Tab-separated table of C-alpha atoms in Angstrom:
chain	number	residue	atom	x	y	z
A	13	MET	CA	-72.149	5.688	-4.014
A	14	SER	CA	-75.944	6.165	-3.482
A	15	GLY	CA	-76.242	6.877	-7.330
A	16	LYS	CA	-77.871	10.393	-6.820
A	17	PHE	CA	-75.273	12.096	-8.533
A	18	GLY	CA	-75.140	9.926	-11.707
A	19	GLY	CA	-72.368	7.610	-12.841
A	20	SER	CA	-72.582	3.917	-12.873
A	21	PHE	CA	-74.407	3.543	-9.433
A	22	GLU	CA	-77.238	5.895	-10.706
A	23	ARG	CA	-77.732	2.964	-13.546
A	24	PHE	CA	-77.724	0.417	-10.917
A	25	MET	CA	-80.281	2.206	-8.512
A	26	ARG	CA	-82.765	2.058	-11.622
A	27	LEU	CA	-82.579	-1.697	-11.098
A	28	THR	CA	-83.255	-1.536	-7.127
A	29	ALA	CA	-86.765	-1.116	-5.710
A	30	ASP	CA	-85.630	-1.194	-2.097
A	31	PHE	CA	-82.363	0.307	-1.671
A	32	LYS	CA	-81.039	-1.103	1.740
A	33	GLY	CA	-78.239	1.416	2.170
A	34	ILE	CA	-74.302	1.392	2.385
A	35	LYS	CA	-71.759	0.115	4.888
A	36	TYR	CA	-68.077	0.432	4.921
A	37	VAL	CA	-66.731	-3.029	6.036
A	38	PRO	CA	-63.639	-5.022	5.622
A	39	ILE	CA	-63.786	-7.590	2.875
A	40	GLU	CA	-61.364	-10.722	2.894
A	41	TYR	CA	-60.712	-12.344	-0.486
A	42	LYS	CA	-58.552	-15.619	-0.680
A	43	THR	CA	-57.189	-17.755	-3.796
A	44	GLU	CA	-55.708	-21.157	-3.006
A	45	GLY	CA	-55.745	-23.520	-5.850
A	46	PRO	CA	-59.343	-24.201	-7.253
A	47	THR	CA	-60.990	-22.680	-4.075
A	48	ARG	CA	-61.718	-18.960	-4.036
A	49	SER	CA	-63.370	-17.320	-1.117
A	50	VAL	CA	-64.624	-14.011	0.129
A	51	SER	CA	-66.028	-12.858	3.483
A	52	ILE	CA	-67.201	-10.036	5.332
A	53	PRO	CA	-67.222	-10.676	8.992
A	54	GLN	CA	-70.685	-11.323	10.307
A	55	VAL	CA	-72.255	-10.746	7.106
A	56	MET	CA	-71.314	-13.226	4.561
A	57	ASP	CA	-69.228	-16.287	3.923
A	58	PHE	CA	-68.798	-17.658	0.202
A	59	ASN	CA	-66.174	-20.256	-0.546
A	60	VAL	CA	-66.178	-22.221	-3.791
A	61	GLU	CA	-64.256	-24.749	-5.099
A	62	GLY	CA	-63.855	-25.637	-8.638
A	63	PHE	CA	-64.981	-28.892	-10.331
A	64	ILE	CA	-62.255	-31.292	-11.452
A	65	GLN	CA	-63.484	-34.445	-13.311
A	66	PRO	CA	-62.026	-37.502	-12.048
A	67	ILE	CA	-59.574	-37.919	-14.817
A	68	GLN	CA	-58.424	-34.368	-15.087
A	69	THR	CA	-56.192	-32.142	-12.951
A	70	GLU	CA	-57.595	-28.479	-13.633
A	71	PRO	CA	-61.073	-27.419	-12.929
A	72	VAL	CA	-63.805	-27.474	-15.709
A	73	ASN	CA	-63.980	-23.986	-17.627
A	74	VAL	CA	-66.645	-22.826	-19.819
A	75	GLU	CA	-65.814	-20.267	-22.693
A	76	ASN	CA	-68.074	-18.532	-25.269
A	77	MET	CA	-70.768	-17.378	-23.005
A	78	GLY	CA	-72.231	-15.347	-25.575
A	79	THR	CA	-71.390	-11.767	-24.009
A	80	TRP	CA	-68.085	-10.064	-24.177
A	81	ARG	CA	-68.448	-9.034	-20.706
A	82	ILE	CA	-68.163	-12.672	-19.339
A	83	GLY	CA	-64.758	-14.270	-20.313
A	84	PRO	CA	-64.213	-18.158	-19.427
A	85	VAL	CA	-65.639	-18.993	-16.247
A	86	THR	CA	-64.534	-22.017	-13.809
A	87	VAL	CA	-67.336	-24.240	-12.592
A	88	ALA	CA	-67.514	-24.418	-8.968
A	89	ARG	CA	-69.614	-25.821	-5.758
A	90	GLY	CA	-70.184	-23.678	-3.065
A	91	THR	CA	-68.663	-25.223	-0.109
A	92	GLN	CA	-69.782	-22.534	2.315
A	93	SER	CA	-72.090	-20.115	0.927
A	94	THR	CA	-74.237	-17.873	3.613
A	95	TYR	CA	-75.364	-14.297	3.805
A	96	VAL	CA	-77.115	-12.504	6.935
A	97	ASP	CA	-77.712	-9.021	6.644
A	98	HIS	CA	-80.613	-6.152	5.940
A	99	GLY	CA	-83.266	-8.896	7.091
A	100	MET	CA	-82.066	-11.677	4.624
A	101	ASN	CA	-80.607	-14.985	5.424
A	102	TRP	CA	-79.231	-17.253	2.573
A	103	ASP	CA	-77.706	-20.389	2.512
A	104	ASN	CA	-76.520	-21.671	-0.955
A	105	THR	CA	-74.048	-23.863	0.501
A	106	GLY	CA	-73.749	-26.966	-1.730
A	107	LYS	CA	-74.931	-25.566	-4.857
A	108	VAL	CA	-73.280	-24.760	-8.343
A	109	GLY	CA	-71.095	-21.404	-8.577
A	110	TYR	CA	-68.652	-20.012	-10.747
A	111	TYR	CA	-65.515	-18.047	-10.561
A	112	ARG	CA	-63.093	-16.223	-13.077
A	113	ARG	CA	-59.931	-14.198	-12.836
A	114	PHE	CA	-60.632	-10.799	-11.619
A	115	GLU	CA	-58.676	-7.938	-13.380
A	116	ARG	CA	-58.670	-4.202	-12.304
A	117	PRO	CA	-58.175	-1.692	-14.961
């Protein structure tokens, strides 16, 4: 996972100036209606809620993002977006966010 032996992580490590290490921790992911959340206990808590226009019933989607790697995404707002680890402390609560369907190959 460090990229020392090649593979996709090696390409990622070329973009990383200050590698902080690897931790193996439980990750909890939830989908409930237009809300998505992911959390790692005592590290991060990200929750977004899809933006629904007043006259609509479904969240706003953005398509044709200009790259095949990004399919349609749903526009969302961070209702809880915090991260605290490796000496960093972020709080992006209330800011724009996106989510999309996740599929494993």
